[in-house]
């Protein structure tokens, strides 16, 4: 890609808050390595995988202290409005300018009923816009292969539009391994008059059993040819990574060729798998 094409798009990296000192040291190394590629921002998950709010704050504080753009994720399910406003006030006072606004996952066993004062991400977006006006760039989640709890693709799209109408500035997708799904979703959004940038979320492939577990849970389809080939490698981690890097790099190239407005990498706090894809795409070396 030319430098102009790269500059017009948003490339970002997602991290999760570490729970141990060892994990924190690894995260610092990862951020330092990836930051040399000049991403638009690093995002930090919230409450995902059982992490606590304070782990997210500590990670956000450290990244911010390094002078690096950081976008905290914030989920609203089970929260009171006042708690959300307190967290957002904290971020505003730190001059944080971007958040990823989410519903969050329902506790296992919870039904579809009300969980608290805010039940869907569009309500969180509306609250942040109402209380903080234009202080934040608000990212929301999008699901090219449909959210696993959605009643239909069309209903899911209606609900995605609610988030946009409530004031979302851009979206990051759930990861997928099928560029056609993104293309169809983007086209459907255009037909609905949704014109915010929708940045594909990219999950590097490093481990077959984890990949299958995560993908089953979040509704990401692993194409049969890829699943069968990865499975066939058994414990050969190097072969799994090599094929995974090749397949994901090719998909990313296709996404960029079809006009995707950037890429958001789910790094899982590891620099190398993301950088292997980054370098295959020619997105630029360290400066
Ligand atoms: P919503 O947009 O609220 O949608 C959830 C479901 O409800 C969908 O089926 C939708 O169709 C339906 N729906 C939406 N609005 C309405 C409405 N008004 N009325 C009726 N139905 C509605 N989870 C975490 O816990 N922490 C994180 O940090 C985190 N980061 C993420 C980052 C990205 C980029 C993505 C894609 C997901 C992330 N998740 C995270 C997972 C996310 O919380 C789950 O996918 C969750 O199940 C849905 O969140 P959402 O914001 O998309 O919810």
Coordinates of C-alpha atoms and ligand atoms in Angstrom, one line a residue:
X1 CA 0.0 0.0 0.0
X2 CA 1.2 3.6 -0.6
X3 CA 1.8 5.8 2.4
X4 CA -1.3 8.0 1.4
X5 CA -3.6 4.9 1.4
X6 CA -2.3 3.9 4.8
X7 CA -2.6 7.4 6.3
X8 CA -6.3 7.7 5.4
X9 CA -7.2 4.6 7.3
X10 CA -7.3 3.7 11.1
X11 CA -5.1 1.0 12.3
X12 CA -5.4 0.1 16.0
X13 CA -4.5 -2.6 18.5
X14 CA -6.6 -4.2 21.2
X15 CA -5.2 -5.3 24.6
X16 CA -6.8 -6.9 27.6
X17 CA -5.8 -5.8 31.2
X18 CA -3.2 -8.2 32.7
X19 CA -3.9 -9.8 36.1
X20 CA -0.3 -10.6 37.1
X21 CA 3.0 -8.8 37.3
X22 CA 4.4 -11.0 34.6
X23 CA 1.4 -10.2 32.4
X24 CA 1.9 -6.5 33.1
X25 CA 5.6 -6.7 32.1
X26 CA 4.6 -8.5 28.9
X27 CA 2.0 -6.0 28.1
X28 CA 4.5 -3.1 28.4
X29 CA 6.8 -4.9 26.0
X30 CA 4.0 -5.5 23.6
X31 CA 2.8 -1.9 23.7
X32 CA 6.3 -0.6 23.1
X33 CA 6.9 -3.0 20.1
X34 CA 3.5 -2.2 18.5
X35 CA 3.6 1.5 19.2
X36 CA 6.7 1.7 16.9
X37 CA 4.2 1.0 14.1
X38 CA 2.3 4.2 15.0
X39 CA -1.3 2.9 15.4
X40 CA -4.1 5.4 15.8
X41 CA -4.8 4.0 19.3
X42 CA -4.6 1.0 21.6
X43 CA -7.9 -0.1 23.1
X44 CA -8.3 -1.9 26.5
X45 CA -11.1 -4.3 27.1
X46 CA -13.3 -4.0 30.2
X47 CA -14.7 -6.8 32.2
X48 CA -14.0 -9.3 29.4
X49 CA -12.8 -12.7 30.5
X50 CA -13.5 -11.9 34.2
X51 CA -11.1 -9.0 34.4
X52 CA -12.0 -6.3 36.9
X53 CA -12.7 -2.6 36.4
X54 CA -9.5 -1.7 38.3
X55 CA -7.3 -3.8 36.0
X56 CA -8.7 -1.8 33.0
X57 CA -8.1 1.5 34.8
X58 CA -4.5 0.5 35.7
X59 CA -3.7 -0.5 32.1
X60 CA -5.4 2.7 30.6
X61 CA -3.5 4.9 33.1
X62 CA -0.2 3.3 32.2
X63 CA -0.7 3.6 28.4
X64 CA -1.8 7.2 28.8
X65 CA 1.2 8.0 31.0
X66 CA 3.4 6.9 28.0
X67 CA 1.8 9.6 25.9
X68 CA 0.0 7.0 23.8
X69 CA -3.6 7.3 22.5
X70 CA -5.8 4.9 24.4
X71 CA -9.4 4.0 24.0
X72 CA -11.0 2.2 27.1
X73 CA -13.8 -0.2 26.4
X74 CA -16.8 0.3 28.6
X75 CA -19.7 -2.1 29.0
X76 CA -23.0 -1.1 30.5
X77 CA -24.9 -4.3 31.4
X78 CA -25.8 -4.4 35.0
X79 CA -24.5 -0.8 35.6
X80 CA -26.2 2.2 37.0
X81 CA -26.2 5.4 34.9
X82 CA -24.4 7.2 37.8
X83 CA -21.6 4.6 37.7
X84 CA -21.1 5.1 34.0
X85 CA -21.1 8.9 34.3
X86 CA -18.4 8.5 37.1
X87 CA -16.2 6.4 34.9
X88 CA -16.6 8.7 31.9
X89 CA -15.8 11.7 34.1
X90 CA -12.6 10.0 35.2
X91 CA -11.7 9.4 31.5
X92 CA -12.6 13.0 30.5
X93 CA -10.3 14.4 33.3
X94 CA -7.5 12.3 31.9
X95 CA -8.0 13.8 28.4
X96 CA -9.1 10.5 27.0
X97 CA -11.0 11.2 23.8
X98 CA -12.1 7.8 22.5
X99 CA -14.1 5.0 24.0
X100 CA -15.5 1.6 22.8
X101 CA -19.1 1.5 24.1
X102 CA -20.5 -2.0 24.6
X103 CA -23.4 -3.8 26.2
X104 CA -21.1 -6.5 27.6
X105 CA -21.9 -10.1 27.9
X106 CA -24.8 -11.3 30.0
X107 CA -23.8 -13.4 33.1
X108 CA -24.4 -17.1 32.2
X109 CA -27.9 -18.2 33.0
X110 CA -29.3 -14.6 32.6
X111 CA -32.4 -14.4 30.4
X112 CA -33.3 -11.7 28.0
X113 CA -35.0 -9.5 30.7
X114 CA -33.7 -6.3 32.2
X115 CA -30.3 -6.5 34.0
X116 CA -30.0 -2.9 35.3
X117 CA -30.5 0.6 34.1
X118 CA -28.8 0.1 30.8
X119 CA -29.6 -3.0 28.8
X120 CA -28.2 -2.3 25.3
X121 CA -25.2 -0.4 23.9
X122 CA -27.4 2.2 22.1
X123 CA -28.5 3.3 25.6
X124 CA -24.9 3.7 26.7
X125 CA -24.1 5.7 23.6
X126 CA -27.0 7.9 24.2
X127 CA -26.0 8.5 27.8
X128 CA -22.4 9.4 26.9
X129 CA -23.6 11.8 24.2
X130 CA -26.1 13.4 26.5
X131 CA -23.7 13.9 29.4
X132 CA -20.4 14.5 27.5
X133 CA -21.6 15.9 24.2
X134 CA -18.7 15.7 21.7
X135 CA -16.0 15.1 24.2
X136 CA -15.5 11.5 23.1
X137 CA -15.2 9.7 19.8
X138 CA -17.5 6.8 20.4
X139 CA -16.8 3.4 18.8
X140 CA -19.4 0.6 18.9
X141 CA -19.3 -3.1 18.0
X142 CA -20.6 -4.5 14.7
X143 CA -21.3 -8.1 13.7
X144 CA -20.9 -9.0 10.0
X145 CA -21.8 -12.6 10.8
X146 CA -24.6 -11.5 13.2
X147 CA -24.6 -11.2 16.9
X148 CA -25.1 -14.7 18.4
X149 CA -28.2 -13.6 20.3
X150 CA -29.8 -11.6 17.5
X151 CA -33.2 -12.8 16.3
X152 CA -32.3 -12.2 12.6
X153 CA -29.7 -10.4 10.5
X154 CA -32.2 -7.6 9.7
X155 CA -33.1 -7.1 13.4
X156 CA -29.4 -7.0 14.3
X157 CA -28.9 -4.4 11.6
X158 CA -31.8 -2.4 13.1
X159 CA -30.1 -2.5 16.4
X160 CA -26.7 -1.6 15.0
X161 CA -28.5 1.5 13.4
X162 CA -29.9 2.4 16.8
X163 CA -26.3 2.8 18.1
X164 CA -25.4 4.9 15.1
X165 CA -28.5 7.1 15.5
X166 CA -27.6 7.5 19.2
X167 CA -24.3 9.1 18.2
X168 CA -21.7 6.4 17.5
X169 CA -18.8 7.8 15.4
X170 CA -17.4 4.5 14.1
X171 CA -17.6 0.8 14.6
X172 CA -15.2 -2.1 15.1
X173 CA -16.4 -5.5 14.0
X174 CA -16.3 -8.8 15.8
X175 CA -13.6 -10.9 14.2
X176 CA -14.4 -13.1 11.2
X177 CA -12.5 -15.2 8.6
X178 CA -14.8 -14.6 5.7
X179 CA -14.3 -11.3 3.8
X180 CA -17.6 -11.8 2.0
X181 CA -19.5 -11.5 5.3
X182 CA -17.9 -8.0 5.8
X183 CA -18.7 -7.0 2.3
X184 CA -22.4 -8.0 2.6
X185 CA -22.7 -6.3 6.0
X186 CA -21.1 -3.1 4.7
X187 CA -23.4 -3.1 1.7
X188 CA -26.4 -3.7 3.9
X189 CA -25.3 -0.8 6.1
X190 CA -25.1 1.5 3.1
X191 CA -28.6 0.5 2.0
X192 CA -29.8 1.5 5.5
X193 CA -28.1 4.9 5.3
X194 CA -25.4 3.9 7.8
X195 CA -22.3 5.8 6.8
X196 CA -19.9 5.6 9.8
X197 CA -16.6 3.8 9.2
X198 CA -16.8 0.1 10.0
X199 CA -13.3 -1.2 10.8
X200 CA -12.8 -5.0 10.6
X201 CA -11.6 -6.6 13.8
X202 CA -8.8 -9.1 13.0
X203 CA -7.9 -12.1 15.2
X204 CA -4.5 -13.6 14.4
X205 CA -4.5 -17.4 14.6
X206 CA -2.1 -18.8 17.1
X207 CA -3.7 -21.8 18.8
X208 CA -6.4 -24.1 17.3
X209 CA -8.3 -25.2 20.4
X210 CA -8.6 -21.6 21.7
X211 CA -9.6 -20.4 18.3
X212 CA -12.5 -22.9 18.1
X213 CA -13.6 -22.1 21.7
X214 CA -13.7 -18.3 21.2
X215 CA -15.2 -18.6 17.7
X216 CA -18.0 -20.9 18.9
X217 CA -18.8 -18.5 21.7
X218 CA -18.8 -15.3 19.7
X219 CA -20.4 -16.6 16.5
X220 CA -17.4 -16.3 14.2
X221 CA -17.3 -19.0 11.5
X222 CA -14.0 -20.7 10.7
X223 CA -14.3 -21.7 7.1
X224 CA -14.3 -25.5 6.7
X225 CA -11.1 -25.6 4.6
X226 CA -9.2 -23.5 7.2
X227 CA -10.6 -25.4 10.2
X228 CA -9.8 -28.8 8.7
X229 CA -6.2 -27.8 7.7
X230 CA -5.5 -26.2 11.1
X231 CA -6.9 -29.2 12.9
X232 CA -4.8 -31.5 10.8
X233 CA -1.6 -29.9 12.2
X234 CA -2.3 -31.3 15.6
X235 CA 0.3 -29.9 18.1
X236 CA 2.5 -28.4 15.4
X237 CA 2.2 -24.8 16.6
X238 CA 4.6 -23.4 14.0
X239 CA 2.5 -24.9 11.1
X240 CA -0.8 -23.5 12.7
X241 CA 0.7 -20.1 12.9
X242 CA 2.2 -20.1 9.4
X243 CA -1.1 -21.1 7.8
X244 CA -3.1 -18.7 10.1
X245 CA -0.8 -15.8 9.2
X246 CA -1.1 -16.5 5.5
X247 CA -4.9 -16.9 5.6
X248 CA -5.5 -13.9 7.8
X249 CA -3.1 -11.7 5.8
X250 CA -4.8 -12.6 2.5
X251 CA -8.2 -11.8 4.0
X252 CA -7.0 -8.4 5.3
X253 CA -5.5 -7.5 2.0
X254 CA -8.9 -8.3 0.4
X255 CA -10.7 -6.2 3.0
X256 CA -8.3 -3.2 2.4
X257 CA -8.7 -3.7 -1.4
X258 CA -12.5 -3.5 -1.0
X259 CA -12.1 -0.2 0.8
X260 CA -12.2 -1.2 4.5
X261 CA -11.4 2.0 6.5
X262 CA -8.6 0.4 8.6
X263 CA -8.0 -2.7 10.7
X264 CA -8.3 -3.3 14.4
X265 CA -6.1 -6.2 15.7
X266 CA -7.1 -8.3 18.6
X267 CA -3.6 -8.8 19.7
X268 CA -4.3 -10.9 22.8
X269 CA -1.3 -9.0 24.3
X270 CA 1.2 -10.6 21.9
X271 CA 3.0 -8.5 19.4
X272 CA 4.5 -11.1 17.0
X273 CA 1.3 -12.6 15.5
X274 CA -0.1 -9.2 14.7
X275 CA 3.2 -7.9 13.3
X276 CA 3.5 -10.9 11.0
X277 CA 0.2 -9.9 9.4
X278 CA 1.1 -6.2 9.5
X279 CA 4.4 -6.8 7.7
X280 CA 2.7 -9.0 5.1
X281 CA 0.3 -6.2 4.4
X282 CA 3.2 -3.7 4.0
X283 CA 1.7 -1.3 6.5
X284 CA 5.1 0.2 7.4
X285 CA 8.0 -0.7 9.6
X286 CA 9.1 1.0 12.9
X287 CA 10.0 4.6 12.6
Ligands
LIG1 P1 -25.7 -4.5 21.7 O1 -25.4 -3.6 20.6 O2 -26.5 -4.0 22.8 O3 -26.3 -5.8 21.1 C1 -26.5 -7.0 21.8 C2 -27.7 -7.8 21.3 O4 -28.9 -7.1 21.6 C3 -27.7 -8.0 19.8 O5 -28.2 -9.3 19.5 C4 -28.6 -6.9 19.3 O6 -29.2 -7.2 18.1 C5 -29.6 -6.8 20.4 N1 -30.0 -5.4 20.7 C6 -29.2 -4.3 20.6 N2 -29.9 -3.2 20.9 C7 -31.2 -3.6 21.2 C8 -32.3 -2.9 21.6 N3 -32.3 -1.6 21.8 N4 -33.4 -3.6 21.8 C9 -33.5 -5.0 21.6 N5 -32.4 -5.7 21.2 C10 -31.2 -5.0 21.0 N6 -17.3 -7.5 26.0 C11 -16.8 -7.1 27.2 O7 -17.4 -7.6 28.2 N7 -15.8 -6.3 27.4 C12 -15.1 -5.7 26.3 O8 -14.2 -5.0 26.5 C13 -15.6 -6.1 25.0 N8 -15.0 -5.5 23.9 C14 -15.5 -5.8 22.7 C15 -15.0 -5.2 21.5 C16 -15.5 -5.4 20.3 C17 -15.0 -4.7 19.1 C18 -16.6 -6.3 20.1 C19 -17.1 -6.6 18.7 C20 -17.1 -7.0 21.2 C21 -16.6 -6.7 22.5 N9 -17.1 -7.3 23.6 C22 -16.7 -7.0 24.9 C23 -18.2 -8.3 23.5 C24 -19.6 -7.7 23.6 O9 -19.8 -7.1 24.9 C25 -20.6 -8.8 23.3 O10 -20.6 -9.1 21.9 C26 -22.0 -8.4 23.7 O11 -22.8 -9.7 23.7 C27 -22.8 -7.4 22.8 O12 -22.3 -6.2 23.0 P2 -22.8 -5.0 22.0 O13 -22.2 -3.8 22.5 O14 -22.6 -5.3 20.6 O15 -24.4 -5.0 22.4

